[in-house]
Amino acid sequence: MSIDAEIGQVLTPVTMPLTRVELVRYAGASGDFNPIHYNDTAAASLGLPGVIAHGMLTMGCALRVVTDWVEDPARVLSYSVRFTKPVVVPAAGAAVVEFTGEVTKLADGVATVSLTATCGADKVLGAATVEVRVD
């Protein structure tokens, strides 16, 4: 099944509220129990502004923009990001992260999608690009 794609196409955004419960769940699934992801004192001791979300959790949530669009994660050929700012997750409530994507290139049945991830005014991922098979 081919996916309709054109340069400049904006994909449906994804909004993810990240709470400390999600961080604990991700730690269990990934095996990453670094205390900066659940303990304020540990985070502060490293100069962090608070407990932060796992970078790979943020990266995975961002990819949902593309996998929701193509409806098949097996179509993803490559994915890379640069982490620019941490997602600080408050003790109560959630850090709300907005993920958007835009098709920036089409060639040989492959779409390149540029992703943007913001938490409040902070851009938390940079140079986030996905190559996905659309034919």
Short mmCIF file of C-alpha atoms in Angstrom, two decimals:
data_model
loop_
_atom_site.label_atom_id
_atom_site.label_comp_id
_atom_site.label_asym_id
_atom_site.label_seq_id
_atom_site.Cartn_x
_atom_site.Cartn_y
_atom_site.Cartn_z
CA MET A 1 0.00 0.00 0.00
CA SER A 2 1.38 3.39 -0.99
CA ILE A 3 1.20 6.38 1.32
CA ASP A 4 0.18 9.76 -0.12
CA ALA A 5 3.10 12.10 0.46
CA GLU A 6 4.19 15.46 -0.87
CA ILE A 7 6.91 17.91 0.03
CA GLY A 8 5.60 20.43 2.54
CA GLN A 9 2.95 18.05 3.86
CA VAL A 10 2.37 18.63 7.57
CA LEU A 11 1.65 15.46 9.52
CA THR A 12 -0.91 15.21 12.29
CA PRO A 13 0.73 16.41 15.51
CA VAL A 14 1.01 14.26 18.61
CA THR A 15 0.76 15.67 22.14
CA MET A 16 2.23 13.61 24.96
CA PRO A 17 1.80 14.49 28.63
CA LEU A 18 4.78 12.91 30.41
CA THR A 19 4.34 12.26 34.13
CA ARG A 20 6.65 10.64 36.62
CA VAL A 21 4.51 7.52 36.33
CA GLU A 22 5.42 7.30 32.62
CA LEU A 23 9.08 7.72 33.56
CA VAL A 24 8.90 4.80 36.00
CA ARG A 25 7.14 2.66 33.41
CA TYR A 26 9.75 3.51 30.80
CA ALA A 27 12.57 2.78 33.26
CA GLY A 28 11.10 -0.67 33.86
CA ALA A 29 10.73 -1.36 30.15
CA SER A 30 14.16 -0.04 29.17
CA GLY A 31 16.18 -0.99 32.23
CA ASP A 32 17.37 2.64 32.58
CA PHE A 33 16.98 3.31 36.30
CA ASN A 34 19.25 6.36 36.43
CA PRO A 35 17.93 8.34 39.44
CA ILE A 36 17.84 11.61 37.43
CA HIS A 37 14.63 10.19 35.94
CA TYR A 38 12.79 9.87 39.28
CA ASN A 39 14.71 11.59 42.10
CA ASP A 40 14.84 15.38 42.46
CA THR A 41 17.91 15.30 44.70
CA ALA A 42 19.88 13.16 42.24
CA ALA A 43 18.89 15.44 39.35
CA ALA A 44 19.83 18.59 41.28
CA SER A 45 23.19 17.11 42.28
CA LEU A 46 24.08 17.03 38.58
CA GLY A 47 22.90 20.59 37.99
CA LEU A 48 19.68 19.59 36.28
CA PRO A 49 16.59 21.77 36.78
CA GLY A 50 14.63 18.75 38.04
CA VAL A 51 13.75 15.18 37.16
CA ILE A 52 14.08 14.73 33.41
CA ALA A 53 12.46 12.36 30.94
CA HIS A 54 14.62 9.72 29.33
CA GLY A 55 15.96 10.99 26.02
CA MET A 56 15.01 7.77 24.29
CA LEU A 57 11.45 8.08 25.63
CA THR A 58 11.19 11.55 24.13
CA MET A 59 12.70 10.27 20.89
CA GLY A 60 10.25 7.37 20.74
CA CYS A 61 7.26 9.61 21.39
CA ALA A 62 8.36 11.91 18.56
CA LEU A 63 8.48 9.01 16.11
CA ARG A 64 4.76 8.43 16.68
CA VAL A 65 4.06 11.36 14.35
CA VAL A 66 5.48 9.28 11.51
CA THR A 67 4.31 5.81 12.54
CA ASP A 68 0.76 7.09 13.06
CA TRP A 69 0.90 8.55 9.53
CA VAL A 70 2.22 5.46 7.73
CA GLU A 71 0.44 3.01 10.06
CA ASP A 72 3.39 0.61 10.01
CA PRO A 73 6.59 1.13 12.03
CA ALA A 74 8.37 -1.33 9.70
CA ARG A 75 8.32 1.41 7.03
CA VAL A 76 10.82 3.48 9.05
CA LEU A 77 14.25 3.20 7.42
CA SER A 78 16.28 5.57 9.58
CA TYR A 79 15.81 8.00 12.44
CA SER A 80 18.19 10.43 14.08
CA VAL A 81 17.90 13.29 16.55
CA ARG A 82 20.05 15.63 18.57
CA PHE A 83 18.92 16.26 22.13
CA THR A 84 18.87 20.03 22.69
CA LYS A 85 17.13 20.49 26.07
CA PRO A 86 15.85 18.06 28.66
CA VAL A 87 12.14 17.55 29.29
CA VAL A 88 11.71 18.47 32.95
CA VAL A 89 8.89 16.44 34.50
CA PRO A 90 7.27 18.00 37.59
CA ALA A 91 6.49 15.99 40.73
CA ALA A 92 2.78 16.69 40.23
CA GLY A 93 1.13 17.08 36.86
CA ALA A 94 2.84 16.53 33.54
CA ALA A 95 5.35 17.95 31.13
CA VAL A 96 3.39 18.35 27.91
CA VAL A 97 5.46 17.74 24.80
CA GLU A 98 4.17 18.66 21.35
CA PHE A 99 5.51 16.72 18.36
CA THR A 100 5.04 17.83 14.76
CA GLY A 101 6.41 16.66 11.43
CA GLU A 102 6.75 17.88 7.87
CA VAL A 103 7.75 16.02 4.72
CA THR A 104 10.89 17.78 3.47
CA LYS A 105 12.08 15.44 0.71
CA LEU A 106 10.74 12.69 -1.55
CA ALA A 107 12.97 10.43 -3.61
CA ASP A 108 12.73 6.85 -4.84
CA GLY A 109 9.71 5.98 -2.69
CA VAL A 110 11.27 7.39 0.48
CA ALA A 111 9.98 10.44 2.35
CA THR A 112 12.21 12.41 4.67
CA VAL A 113 10.28 13.90 7.57
CA SER A 114 11.64 16.65 9.79
CA LEU A 115 10.30 16.43 13.32
CA THR A 116 9.93 19.17 15.90
CA ALA A 117 9.47 18.54 19.62
CA THR A 118 8.67 21.34 22.03
CA CYS A 119 7.91 21.45 25.72
CA GLY A 120 6.57 24.88 26.58
CA ALA A 121 8.86 27.34 24.84
CA ASP A 122 11.78 24.89 24.67
CA LYS A 123 12.73 22.97 21.57
CA VAL A 124 13.81 19.63 23.08
CA LEU A 125 14.96 17.83 19.94
CA GLY A 126 17.06 19.23 17.13
CA ALA A 127 17.95 17.89 13.70
CA ALA A 128 15.29 15.20 14.09
CA THR A 129 14.80 13.44 10.77
CA VAL A 130 13.11 10.23 9.74
CA GLU A 131 13.34 8.39 6.45
CA VAL A 132 10.23 6.32 5.77
CA ARG A 133 9.20 4.15 2.82
CA VAL A 134 6.01 5.49 1.23
CA ASP A 135 5.71 3.36 -1.92
#
